[in-house]
Coordinates of C-alpha atoms and ligand atoms in Angstrom, one line a residue:
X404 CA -43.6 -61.2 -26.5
X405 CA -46.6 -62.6 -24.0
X406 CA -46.0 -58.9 -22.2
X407 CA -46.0 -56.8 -24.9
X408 CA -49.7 -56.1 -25.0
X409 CA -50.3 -55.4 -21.2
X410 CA -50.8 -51.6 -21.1
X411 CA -47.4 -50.9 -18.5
X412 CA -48.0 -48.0 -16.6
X413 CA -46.7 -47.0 -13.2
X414 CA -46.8 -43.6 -11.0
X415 CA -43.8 -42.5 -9.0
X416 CA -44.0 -40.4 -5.8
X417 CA -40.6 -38.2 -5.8
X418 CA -38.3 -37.5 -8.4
X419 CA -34.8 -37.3 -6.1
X420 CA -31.9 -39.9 -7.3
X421 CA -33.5 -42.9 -7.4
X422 CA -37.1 -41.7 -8.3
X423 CA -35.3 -40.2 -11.8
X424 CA -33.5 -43.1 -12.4
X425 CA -36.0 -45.7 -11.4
X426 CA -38.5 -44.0 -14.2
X427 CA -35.9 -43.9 -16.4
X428 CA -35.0 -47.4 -16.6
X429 CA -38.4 -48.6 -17.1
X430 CA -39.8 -46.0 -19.3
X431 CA -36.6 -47.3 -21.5
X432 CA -38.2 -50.6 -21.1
X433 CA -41.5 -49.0 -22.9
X434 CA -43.3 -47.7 -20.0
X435 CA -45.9 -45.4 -19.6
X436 CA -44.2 -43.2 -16.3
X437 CA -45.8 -40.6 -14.2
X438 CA -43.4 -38.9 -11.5
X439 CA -44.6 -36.9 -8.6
X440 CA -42.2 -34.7 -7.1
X441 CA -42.5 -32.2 -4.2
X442 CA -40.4 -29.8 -4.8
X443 CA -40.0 -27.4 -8.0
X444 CA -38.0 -28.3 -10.9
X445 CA -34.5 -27.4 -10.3
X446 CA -33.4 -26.7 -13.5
X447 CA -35.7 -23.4 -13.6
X448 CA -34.9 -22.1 -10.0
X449 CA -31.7 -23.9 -9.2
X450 CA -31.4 -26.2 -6.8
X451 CA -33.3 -26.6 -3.5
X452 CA -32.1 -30.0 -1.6
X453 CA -29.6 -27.6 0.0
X454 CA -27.7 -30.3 2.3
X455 CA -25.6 -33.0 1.5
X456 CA -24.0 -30.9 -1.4
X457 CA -21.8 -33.8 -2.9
X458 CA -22.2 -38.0 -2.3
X459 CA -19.4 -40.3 -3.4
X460 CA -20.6 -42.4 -6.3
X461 CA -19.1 -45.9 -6.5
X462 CA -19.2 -49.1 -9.4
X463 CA -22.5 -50.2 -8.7
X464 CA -24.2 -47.0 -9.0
X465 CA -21.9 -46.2 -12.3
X466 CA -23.4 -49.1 -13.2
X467 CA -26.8 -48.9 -12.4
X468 CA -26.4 -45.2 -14.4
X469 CA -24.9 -47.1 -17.3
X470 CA -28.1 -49.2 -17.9
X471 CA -30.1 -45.6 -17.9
X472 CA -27.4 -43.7 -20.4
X473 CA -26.4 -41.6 -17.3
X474 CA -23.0 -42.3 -16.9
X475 CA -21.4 -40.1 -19.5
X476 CA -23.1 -36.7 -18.3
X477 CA -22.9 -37.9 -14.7
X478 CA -18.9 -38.5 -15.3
X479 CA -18.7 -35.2 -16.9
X480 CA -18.5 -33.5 -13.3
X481 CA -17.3 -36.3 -11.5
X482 CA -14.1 -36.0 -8.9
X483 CA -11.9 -39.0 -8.9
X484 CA -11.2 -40.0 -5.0
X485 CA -8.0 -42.4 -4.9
X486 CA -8.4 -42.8 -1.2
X487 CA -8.8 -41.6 2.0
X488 CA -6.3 -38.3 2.9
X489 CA -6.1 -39.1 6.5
X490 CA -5.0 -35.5 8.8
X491 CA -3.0 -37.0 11.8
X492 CA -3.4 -34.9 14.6
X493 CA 0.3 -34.0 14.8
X494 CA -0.3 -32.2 11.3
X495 CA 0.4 -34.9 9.0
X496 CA -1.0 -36.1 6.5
X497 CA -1.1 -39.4 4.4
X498 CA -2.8 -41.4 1.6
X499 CA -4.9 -43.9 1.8
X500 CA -5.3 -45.8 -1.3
X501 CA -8.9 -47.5 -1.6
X502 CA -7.6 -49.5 -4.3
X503 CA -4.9 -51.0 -6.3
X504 CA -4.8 -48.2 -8.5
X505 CA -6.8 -45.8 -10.6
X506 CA -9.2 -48.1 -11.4
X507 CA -9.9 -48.8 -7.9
X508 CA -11.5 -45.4 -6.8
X509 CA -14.8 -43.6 -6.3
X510 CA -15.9 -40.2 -7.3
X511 CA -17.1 -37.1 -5.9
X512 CA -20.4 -36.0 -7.6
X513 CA -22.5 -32.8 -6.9
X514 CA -26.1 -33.8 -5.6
X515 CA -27.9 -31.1 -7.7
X516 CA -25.9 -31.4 -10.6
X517 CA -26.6 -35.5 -10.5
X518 CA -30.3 -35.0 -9.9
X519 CA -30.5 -32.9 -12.6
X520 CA -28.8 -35.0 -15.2
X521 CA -31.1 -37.6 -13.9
X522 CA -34.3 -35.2 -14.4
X523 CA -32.9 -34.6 -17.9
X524 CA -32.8 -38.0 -19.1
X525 CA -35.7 -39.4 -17.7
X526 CA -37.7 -36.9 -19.4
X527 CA -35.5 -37.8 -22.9
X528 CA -36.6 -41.2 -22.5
X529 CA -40.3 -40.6 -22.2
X530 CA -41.0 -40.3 -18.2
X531 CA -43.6 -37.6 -17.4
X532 CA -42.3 -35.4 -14.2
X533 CA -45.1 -33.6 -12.2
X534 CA -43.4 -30.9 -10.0
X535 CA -44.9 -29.2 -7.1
X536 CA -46.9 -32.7 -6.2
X537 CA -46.7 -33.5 -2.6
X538 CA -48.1 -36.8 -1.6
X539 CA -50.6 -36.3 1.0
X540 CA -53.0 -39.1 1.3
X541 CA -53.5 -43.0 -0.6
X542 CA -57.4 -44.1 -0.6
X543 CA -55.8 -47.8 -1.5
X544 CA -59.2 -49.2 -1.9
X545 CA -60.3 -46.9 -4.7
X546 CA -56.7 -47.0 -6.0
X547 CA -56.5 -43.0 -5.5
X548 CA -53.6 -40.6 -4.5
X549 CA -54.0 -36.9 -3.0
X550 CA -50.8 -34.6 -4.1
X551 CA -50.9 -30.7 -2.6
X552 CA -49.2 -28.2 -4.4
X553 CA -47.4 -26.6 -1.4
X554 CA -47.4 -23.0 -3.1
X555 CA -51.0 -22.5 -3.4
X556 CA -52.6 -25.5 -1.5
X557 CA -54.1 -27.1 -5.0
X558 CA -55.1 -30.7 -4.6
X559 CA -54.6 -32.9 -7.2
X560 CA -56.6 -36.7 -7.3
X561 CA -55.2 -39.3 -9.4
X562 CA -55.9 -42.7 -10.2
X563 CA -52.9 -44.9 -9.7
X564 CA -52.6 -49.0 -10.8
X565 CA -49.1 -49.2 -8.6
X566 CA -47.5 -46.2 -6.7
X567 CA -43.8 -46.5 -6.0
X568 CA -41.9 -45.0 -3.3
X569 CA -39.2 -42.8 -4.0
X570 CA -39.7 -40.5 -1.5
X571 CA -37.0 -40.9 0.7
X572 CA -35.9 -41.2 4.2
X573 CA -39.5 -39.5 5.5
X574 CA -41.5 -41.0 2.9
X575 CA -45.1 -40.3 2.9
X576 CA -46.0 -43.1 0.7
X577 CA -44.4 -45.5 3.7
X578 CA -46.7 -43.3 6.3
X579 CA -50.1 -44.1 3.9
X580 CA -49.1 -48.0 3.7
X581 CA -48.3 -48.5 7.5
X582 CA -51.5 -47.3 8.4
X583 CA -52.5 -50.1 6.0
X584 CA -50.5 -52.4 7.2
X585 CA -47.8 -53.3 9.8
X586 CA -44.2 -52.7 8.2
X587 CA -42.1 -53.3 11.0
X588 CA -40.7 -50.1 10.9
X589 CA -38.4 -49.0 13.7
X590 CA -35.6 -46.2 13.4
X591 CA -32.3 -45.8 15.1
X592 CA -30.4 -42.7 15.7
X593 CA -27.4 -42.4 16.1
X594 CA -25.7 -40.1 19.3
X595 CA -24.2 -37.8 16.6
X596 CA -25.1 -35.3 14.5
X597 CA -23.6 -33.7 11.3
X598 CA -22.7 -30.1 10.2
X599 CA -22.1 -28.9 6.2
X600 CA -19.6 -26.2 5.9
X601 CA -17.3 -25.0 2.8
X602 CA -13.7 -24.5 1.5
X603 CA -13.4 -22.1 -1.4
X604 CA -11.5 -22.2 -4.3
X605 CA -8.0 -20.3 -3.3
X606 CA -7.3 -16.8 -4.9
X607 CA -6.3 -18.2 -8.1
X608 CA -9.7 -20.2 -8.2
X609 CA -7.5 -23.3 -7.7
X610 CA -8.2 -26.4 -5.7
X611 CA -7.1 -25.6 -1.6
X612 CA -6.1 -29.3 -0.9
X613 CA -5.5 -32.4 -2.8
X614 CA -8.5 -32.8 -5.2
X615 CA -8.5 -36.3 -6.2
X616 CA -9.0 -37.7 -2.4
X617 CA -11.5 -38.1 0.3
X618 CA -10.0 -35.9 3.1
X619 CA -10.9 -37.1 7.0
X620 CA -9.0 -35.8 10.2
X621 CA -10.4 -38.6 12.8
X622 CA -10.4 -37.3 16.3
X623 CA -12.4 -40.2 18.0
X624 CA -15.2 -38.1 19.1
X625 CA -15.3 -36.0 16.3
X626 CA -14.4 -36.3 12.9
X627 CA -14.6 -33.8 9.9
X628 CA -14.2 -35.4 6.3
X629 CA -14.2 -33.0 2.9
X630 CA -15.3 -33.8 -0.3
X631 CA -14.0 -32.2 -3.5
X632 CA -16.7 -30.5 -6.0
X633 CA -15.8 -30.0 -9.4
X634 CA -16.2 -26.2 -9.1
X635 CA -12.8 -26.8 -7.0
X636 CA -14.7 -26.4 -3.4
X637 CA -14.9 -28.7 -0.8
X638 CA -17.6 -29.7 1.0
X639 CA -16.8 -30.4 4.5
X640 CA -19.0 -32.2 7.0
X641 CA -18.2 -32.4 10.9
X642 CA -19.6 -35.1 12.7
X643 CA -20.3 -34.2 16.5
X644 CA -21.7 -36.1 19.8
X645 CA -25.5 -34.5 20.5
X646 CA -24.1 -34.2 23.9
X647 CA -21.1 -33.9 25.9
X648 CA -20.3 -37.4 27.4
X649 CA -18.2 -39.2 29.9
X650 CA -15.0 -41.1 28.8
X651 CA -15.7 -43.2 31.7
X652 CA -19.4 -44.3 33.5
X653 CA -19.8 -41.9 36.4
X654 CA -17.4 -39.5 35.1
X655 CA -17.5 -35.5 34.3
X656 CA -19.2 -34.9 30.8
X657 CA -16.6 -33.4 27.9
X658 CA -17.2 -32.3 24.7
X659 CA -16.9 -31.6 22.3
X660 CA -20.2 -31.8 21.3
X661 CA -23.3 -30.2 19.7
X662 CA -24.6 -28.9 23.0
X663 CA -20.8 -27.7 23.7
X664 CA -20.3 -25.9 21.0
X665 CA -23.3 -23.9 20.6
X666 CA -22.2 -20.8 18.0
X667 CA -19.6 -19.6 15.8
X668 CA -17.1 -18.6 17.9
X669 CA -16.8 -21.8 19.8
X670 CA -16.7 -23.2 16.5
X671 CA -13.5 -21.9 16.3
X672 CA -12.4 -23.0 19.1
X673 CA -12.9 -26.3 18.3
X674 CA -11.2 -26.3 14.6
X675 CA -8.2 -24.5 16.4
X676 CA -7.9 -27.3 18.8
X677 CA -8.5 -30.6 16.7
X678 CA -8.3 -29.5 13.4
X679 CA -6.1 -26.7 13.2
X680 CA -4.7 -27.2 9.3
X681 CA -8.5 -27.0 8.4
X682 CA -9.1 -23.9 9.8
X683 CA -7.5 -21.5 7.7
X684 CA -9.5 -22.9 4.9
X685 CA -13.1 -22.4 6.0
X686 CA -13.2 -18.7 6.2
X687 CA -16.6 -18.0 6.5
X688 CA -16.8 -21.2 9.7
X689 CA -18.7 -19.2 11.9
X690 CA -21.6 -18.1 9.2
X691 CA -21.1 -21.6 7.8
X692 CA -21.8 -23.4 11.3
X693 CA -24.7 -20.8 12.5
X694 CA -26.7 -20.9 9.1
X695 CA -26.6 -24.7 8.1
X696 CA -28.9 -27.1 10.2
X697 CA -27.7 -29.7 12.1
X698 CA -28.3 -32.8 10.4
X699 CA -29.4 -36.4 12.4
X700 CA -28.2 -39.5 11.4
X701 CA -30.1 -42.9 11.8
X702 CA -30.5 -45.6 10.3
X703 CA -34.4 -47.2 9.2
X704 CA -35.0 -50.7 9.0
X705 CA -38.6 -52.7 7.8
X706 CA -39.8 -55.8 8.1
X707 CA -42.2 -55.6 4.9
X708 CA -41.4 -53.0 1.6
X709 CA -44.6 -53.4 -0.2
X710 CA -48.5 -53.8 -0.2
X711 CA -49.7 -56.8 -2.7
X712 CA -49.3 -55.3 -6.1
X713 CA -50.4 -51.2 -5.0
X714 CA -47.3 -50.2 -3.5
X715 CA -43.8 -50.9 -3.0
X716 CA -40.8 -48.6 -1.7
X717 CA -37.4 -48.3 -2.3
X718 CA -33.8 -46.6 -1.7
X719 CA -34.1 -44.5 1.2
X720 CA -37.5 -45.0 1.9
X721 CA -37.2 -48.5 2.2
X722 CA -33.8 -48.8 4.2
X723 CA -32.3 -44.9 4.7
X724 CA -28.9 -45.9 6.4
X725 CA -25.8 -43.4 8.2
X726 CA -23.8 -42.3 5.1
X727 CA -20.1 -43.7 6.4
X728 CA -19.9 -46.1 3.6
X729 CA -21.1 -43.7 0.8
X730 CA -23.3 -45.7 0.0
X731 CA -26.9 -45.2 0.4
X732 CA -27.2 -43.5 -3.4
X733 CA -25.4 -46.2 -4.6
X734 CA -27.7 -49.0 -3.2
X735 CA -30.6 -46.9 -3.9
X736 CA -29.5 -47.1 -7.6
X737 CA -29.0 -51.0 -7.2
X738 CA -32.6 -51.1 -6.4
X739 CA -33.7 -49.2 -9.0
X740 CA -32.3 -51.8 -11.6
X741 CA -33.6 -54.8 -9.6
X742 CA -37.1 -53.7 -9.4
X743 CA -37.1 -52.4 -13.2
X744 CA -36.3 -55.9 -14.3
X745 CA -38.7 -57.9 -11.9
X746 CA -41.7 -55.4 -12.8
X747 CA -40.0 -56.1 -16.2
X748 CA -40.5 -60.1 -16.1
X749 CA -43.8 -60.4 -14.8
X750 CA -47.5 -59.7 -15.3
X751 CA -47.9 -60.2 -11.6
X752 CA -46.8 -56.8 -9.8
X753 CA -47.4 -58.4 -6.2
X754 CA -45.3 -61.3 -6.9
X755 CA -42.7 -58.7 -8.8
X756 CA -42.2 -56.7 -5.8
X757 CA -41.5 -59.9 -3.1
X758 CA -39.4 -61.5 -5.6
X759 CA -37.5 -57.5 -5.1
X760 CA -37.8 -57.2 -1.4
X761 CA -36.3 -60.7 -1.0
X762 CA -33.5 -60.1 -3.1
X763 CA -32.7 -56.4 -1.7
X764 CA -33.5 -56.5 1.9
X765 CA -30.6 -58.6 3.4
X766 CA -28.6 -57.0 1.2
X767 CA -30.0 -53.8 2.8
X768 CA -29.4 -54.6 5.9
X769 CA -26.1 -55.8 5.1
X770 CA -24.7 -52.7 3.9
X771 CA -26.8 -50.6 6.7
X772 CA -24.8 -52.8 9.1
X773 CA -21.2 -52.1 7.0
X774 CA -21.9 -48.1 7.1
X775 CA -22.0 -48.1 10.9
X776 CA -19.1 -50.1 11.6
X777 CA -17.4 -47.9 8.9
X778 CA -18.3 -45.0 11.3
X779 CA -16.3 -46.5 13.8
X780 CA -13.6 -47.6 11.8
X781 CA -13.2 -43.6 10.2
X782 CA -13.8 -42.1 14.0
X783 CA -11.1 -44.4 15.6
X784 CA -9.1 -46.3 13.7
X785 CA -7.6 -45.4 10.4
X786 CA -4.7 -43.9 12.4
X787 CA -4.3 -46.8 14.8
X788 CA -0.9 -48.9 14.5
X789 CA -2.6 -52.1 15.0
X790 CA -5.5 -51.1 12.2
X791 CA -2.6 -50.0 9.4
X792 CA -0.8 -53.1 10.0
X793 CA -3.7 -55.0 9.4
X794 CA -4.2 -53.1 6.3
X795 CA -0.8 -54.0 5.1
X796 CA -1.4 -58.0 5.5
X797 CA -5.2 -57.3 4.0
X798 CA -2.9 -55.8 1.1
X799 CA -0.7 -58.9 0.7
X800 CA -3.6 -61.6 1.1
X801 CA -5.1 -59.5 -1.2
X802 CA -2.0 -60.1 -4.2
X803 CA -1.2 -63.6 -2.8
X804 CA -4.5 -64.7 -3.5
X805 CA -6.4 -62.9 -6.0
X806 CA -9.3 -65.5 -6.6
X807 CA -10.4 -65.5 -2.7
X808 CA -8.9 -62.5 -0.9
X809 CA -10.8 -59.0 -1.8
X810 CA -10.7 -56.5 1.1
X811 CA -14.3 -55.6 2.0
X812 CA -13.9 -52.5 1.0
X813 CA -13.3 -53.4 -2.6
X814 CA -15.9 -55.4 -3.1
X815 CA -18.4 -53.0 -1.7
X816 CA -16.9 -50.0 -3.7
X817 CA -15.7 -51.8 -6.9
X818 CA -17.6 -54.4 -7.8
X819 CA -21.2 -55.5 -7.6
X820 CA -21.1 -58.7 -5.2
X821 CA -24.0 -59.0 -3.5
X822 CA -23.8 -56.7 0.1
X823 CA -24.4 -59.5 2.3
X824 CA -21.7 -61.4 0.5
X825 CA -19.2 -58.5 0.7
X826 CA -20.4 -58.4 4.5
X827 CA -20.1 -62.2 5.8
X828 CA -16.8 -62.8 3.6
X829 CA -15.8 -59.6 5.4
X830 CA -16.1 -61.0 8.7
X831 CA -14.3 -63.9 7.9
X832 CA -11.1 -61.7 6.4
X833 CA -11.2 -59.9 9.9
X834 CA -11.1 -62.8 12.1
X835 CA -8.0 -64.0 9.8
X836 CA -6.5 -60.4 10.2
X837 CA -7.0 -59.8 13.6
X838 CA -5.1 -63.5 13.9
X839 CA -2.5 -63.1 12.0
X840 CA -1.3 -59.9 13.2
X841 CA -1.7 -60.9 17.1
X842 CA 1.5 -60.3 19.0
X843 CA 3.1 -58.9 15.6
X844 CA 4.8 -55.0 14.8
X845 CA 5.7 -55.5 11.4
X846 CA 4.9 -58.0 8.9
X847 CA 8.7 -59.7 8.7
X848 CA 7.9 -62.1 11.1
X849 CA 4.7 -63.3 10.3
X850 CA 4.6 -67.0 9.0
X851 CA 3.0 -66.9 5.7
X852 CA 2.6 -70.8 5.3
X853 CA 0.1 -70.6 7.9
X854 CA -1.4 -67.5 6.4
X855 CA -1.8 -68.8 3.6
X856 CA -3.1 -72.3 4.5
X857 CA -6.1 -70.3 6.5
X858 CA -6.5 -68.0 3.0
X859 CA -7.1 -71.8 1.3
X860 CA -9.3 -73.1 4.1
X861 CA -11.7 -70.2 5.5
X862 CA -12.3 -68.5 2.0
X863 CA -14.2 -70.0 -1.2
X864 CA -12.9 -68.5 -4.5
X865 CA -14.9 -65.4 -5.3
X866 CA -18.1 -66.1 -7.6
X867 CA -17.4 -64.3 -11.3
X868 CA -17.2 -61.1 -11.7
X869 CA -16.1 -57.7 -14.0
Ligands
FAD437 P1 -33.9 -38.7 -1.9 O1 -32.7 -38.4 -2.6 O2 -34.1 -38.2 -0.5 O3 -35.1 -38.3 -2.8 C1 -36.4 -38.2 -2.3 C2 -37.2 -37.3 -3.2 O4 -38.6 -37.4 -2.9 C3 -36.9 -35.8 -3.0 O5 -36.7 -35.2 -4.3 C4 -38.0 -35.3 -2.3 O6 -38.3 -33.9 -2.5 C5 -39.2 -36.1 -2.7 N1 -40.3 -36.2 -1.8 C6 -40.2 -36.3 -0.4 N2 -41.4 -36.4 0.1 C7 -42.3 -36.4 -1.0 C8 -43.7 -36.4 -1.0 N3 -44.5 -36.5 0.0 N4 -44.3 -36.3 -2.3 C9 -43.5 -36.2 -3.4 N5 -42.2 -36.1 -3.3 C10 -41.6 -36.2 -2.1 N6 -25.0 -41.9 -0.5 C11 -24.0 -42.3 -1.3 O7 -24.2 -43.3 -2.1 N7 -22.7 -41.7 -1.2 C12 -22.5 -40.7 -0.4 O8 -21.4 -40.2 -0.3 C13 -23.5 -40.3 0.5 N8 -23.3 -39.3 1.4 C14 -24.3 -38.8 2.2 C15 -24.1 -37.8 3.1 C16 -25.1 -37.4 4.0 C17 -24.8 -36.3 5.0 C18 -26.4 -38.0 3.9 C19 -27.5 -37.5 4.8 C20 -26.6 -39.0 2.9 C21 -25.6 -39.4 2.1 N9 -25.8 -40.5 1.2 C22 -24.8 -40.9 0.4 C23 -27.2 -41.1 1.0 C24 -28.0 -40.6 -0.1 O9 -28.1 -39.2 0.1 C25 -29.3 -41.2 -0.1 O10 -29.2 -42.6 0.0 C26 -30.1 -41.0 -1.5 O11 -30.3 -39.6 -1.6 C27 -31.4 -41.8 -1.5 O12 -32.1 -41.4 -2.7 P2 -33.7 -41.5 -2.7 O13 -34.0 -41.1 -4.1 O14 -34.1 -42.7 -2.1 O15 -34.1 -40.3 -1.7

């Protein structure tokens, strides 16, 4: 083909999830690849990332791992998640489903594990991975990149036709190309931080709670979810406010909070209080909450992901988002396979990477936008009466009318729509929801010729899809 005798060749800077997969897609497409990768290759010294131990890995990122021949190995330590295992305060607790069934769910998969599958095939398919390259500096004019070797200081200059940025949510590659040009950056925190901590396998090396579930115990301010790992731990993550806060303007401060609950021991406290069936299953809480950092979340948004045809970002680098959708691996994957097949299609790398940023960046921001209402909706609603009731009718619609109702959720999680189609047909479903249910307890008397009718007139059949 007209392509096939341009020399291909493209350099990478970092070698996390989508840096691996990214290379690995095109260097399946016949490219020359060159990866640059801060830290050391964690298939010699185990892993390093340390946080975030396990991510929740949904259909588009299956997919997206499918094109790469990732999937089986992936799979092969994947948890199946039905749904959300919601702990009521009083001690309950109760299934969620995500889905209709079993093949409506996401999976648990270990961040190190993944990255090294990832690292494993990339290299299979041809992709050259340079460990212990920290990008320090872009000359853009004479198409030249700086990487240290944080052990011993070693600089190492390389000519580059097209760098690509997967170097995540503090990307240095975004740093060299905003002092280039503007990008519109701005960053927004959110009021709450995060804290990693672990439930062991029990004394027969046996799973402690349900395994095939997302676990969450919502408490409104705070909210702890676990994650199952396929070594039969948990990984549990506690979400607090940075600082105790007011439930009403002028009021006293109350916690809990991060300033609150400043050690071990009043880490205790805490579990005892709100989530007292969790706490005889972290045994080591105190170590757990003094050693591990404290992890912000925020969410990054730019105006402008690339520089002509020299450099482009993507995945977190581009858009890093607040993980309450589980989600930011799986749209880092999504972009991955979009900017594979536009570099794929075109001589032209500058018009290649607008053609990606105007296909991925409202869907960006969609999804950015779906993860933080999803932190409200996990925080202070999935145990609200009005909320399950409007599950239930989202449940019906959903079987009356199979062609135009698909909860949100579903078509974020389990198929591949477009985000900012899952997010604006959302909206619409909600305003019909919230409707519906006014004034109702219980779905008996709800009138489902009007239901219906508003199904028919508010909601286009769904495009195609697997
Ligand atoms: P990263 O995975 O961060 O990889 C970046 C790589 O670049 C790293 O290997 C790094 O060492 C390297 N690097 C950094 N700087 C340089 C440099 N200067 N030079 C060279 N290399 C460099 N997503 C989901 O889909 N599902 C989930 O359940 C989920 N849960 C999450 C929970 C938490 C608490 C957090 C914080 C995030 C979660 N995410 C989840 C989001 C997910 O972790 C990210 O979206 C994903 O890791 C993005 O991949 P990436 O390759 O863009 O960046």
């Amino acid at each position: 083909d007209d392509l096939a005798h341009v020399e291909r060749r493209i350099t990478v800077v970092g070698a996390g999830l989508a840096g691996a997969l990214f290379a690995t897609l095109l260097a399946r497409r016949g490219w020359q690849v060159d990866v640059h990768e801060k830290r050391g290759d964690p298939r010699l010294k185990g892993y390093e990332g340390g946080r975030s131990i396990n991510l929740a890995l949904a259909e588009r990122g299956r997919h997206a791992l499918r094109l790469a021949g990732a999937d089986p190995a992936v799979m092969s330590h994947a948890v199946m998640m039905r749904g959300r295992m919601v702990h009521f305060a009083d001690g309950h607790a109760a299934l969620q489903r995500y889905g209709k069934d079993d093949s409506e769910v996401i999976w648990s998969v270990h961040r190190g594990e993944l990255n090294i599958s990832l690292l494993d095939i990339a290299e299979r398919a041809g992709v050259n991975v340079h460990f212990h390259r920290t990008l320090q500096g872009v000359d853009f004019e004479g198409r030249r990149a700086r990487f240290v070797d944080e052990r011993n200081g070693e600089l190492h200059e390389l000519e580059f036709e097209t760098l690509v940025g997967a170097d995540g949510a503090g990307s240095s590659l975004r740093a060299a190309m905003a002092a280039e040009i503007e990008l519109g950056e701005r960053s927004e925190f959110l009021d709450h931080s995060y804290k990693e901590l672990e439930i062991p396998p029990d004394a027969d090396g046996g799973f402690r709670m349900e395994p095939n579930a997302l676990h969450i115990w919502p408490r409104g301010r705070s909210m702890c979810i676990a994650l199952p790992n396929d070594e039969r731990t948990f990984t549990v993550t506690l979400f607090l406010p940075n600082h105790d806060v007011a439930d009403v303007a002028g009021g006293p401060p109350r916690g809990p909070s991060f300033a609150s609950v400043a050690d071990g021991a009043a880490a205790r406290e805490l579990f005892a209080r709100e989530f007292p069936d969790a706490l005889p299953l972290v045994p080591a809480l105190e170590h757990d909450f003094e050693a591990n950092p404290t992890g912000v979340l925020g969410t990054l948004y730019l105006d402008t992901w690339q520089l002509d045809d020299r450099a482009v970002l993507l995945g977190d680098a581009a858009h890093a988002m607040v993980p309450f959708h589980g989600q930011g691996m799986n749209c880092a994957f999504e972009d991955c396979v979009a900017l594979a097949e536009h570099l794929d299609g075109t001589a032209d790398r500058a018009a290649a990477f607008a053609a990606f940023q105007a296909e991925r960046l409202p869907n960006a921001r969609a999804i950015q936008a779906m993860a933080l209402e999803n932190y409200l909706e996990m925080r202070d609603r999935v145990d609200d009466d009005d909320y399950l009731l409007q599950r239930e009718l989202e449940q019906a619609l959903a079987l009356r009318h199979p062609d135009r109702f698909m909860p949100r959720y579903s078509m974020v999680s389990f198929h591949r729509f477009p985000y900012a189609m899952a997010y604006e047909r959302g909206r619409v479903q909600r305003e019909l929801l919230v409707e519906l249910t006014r004034g109702h307890d219980t779905l008996d008397t709800l009138d489902w010729d009007v239901a219906d009718a508003l199904v028919l007139a508010r909601l286009a059949p769904l495009p195609a899809h697997d």
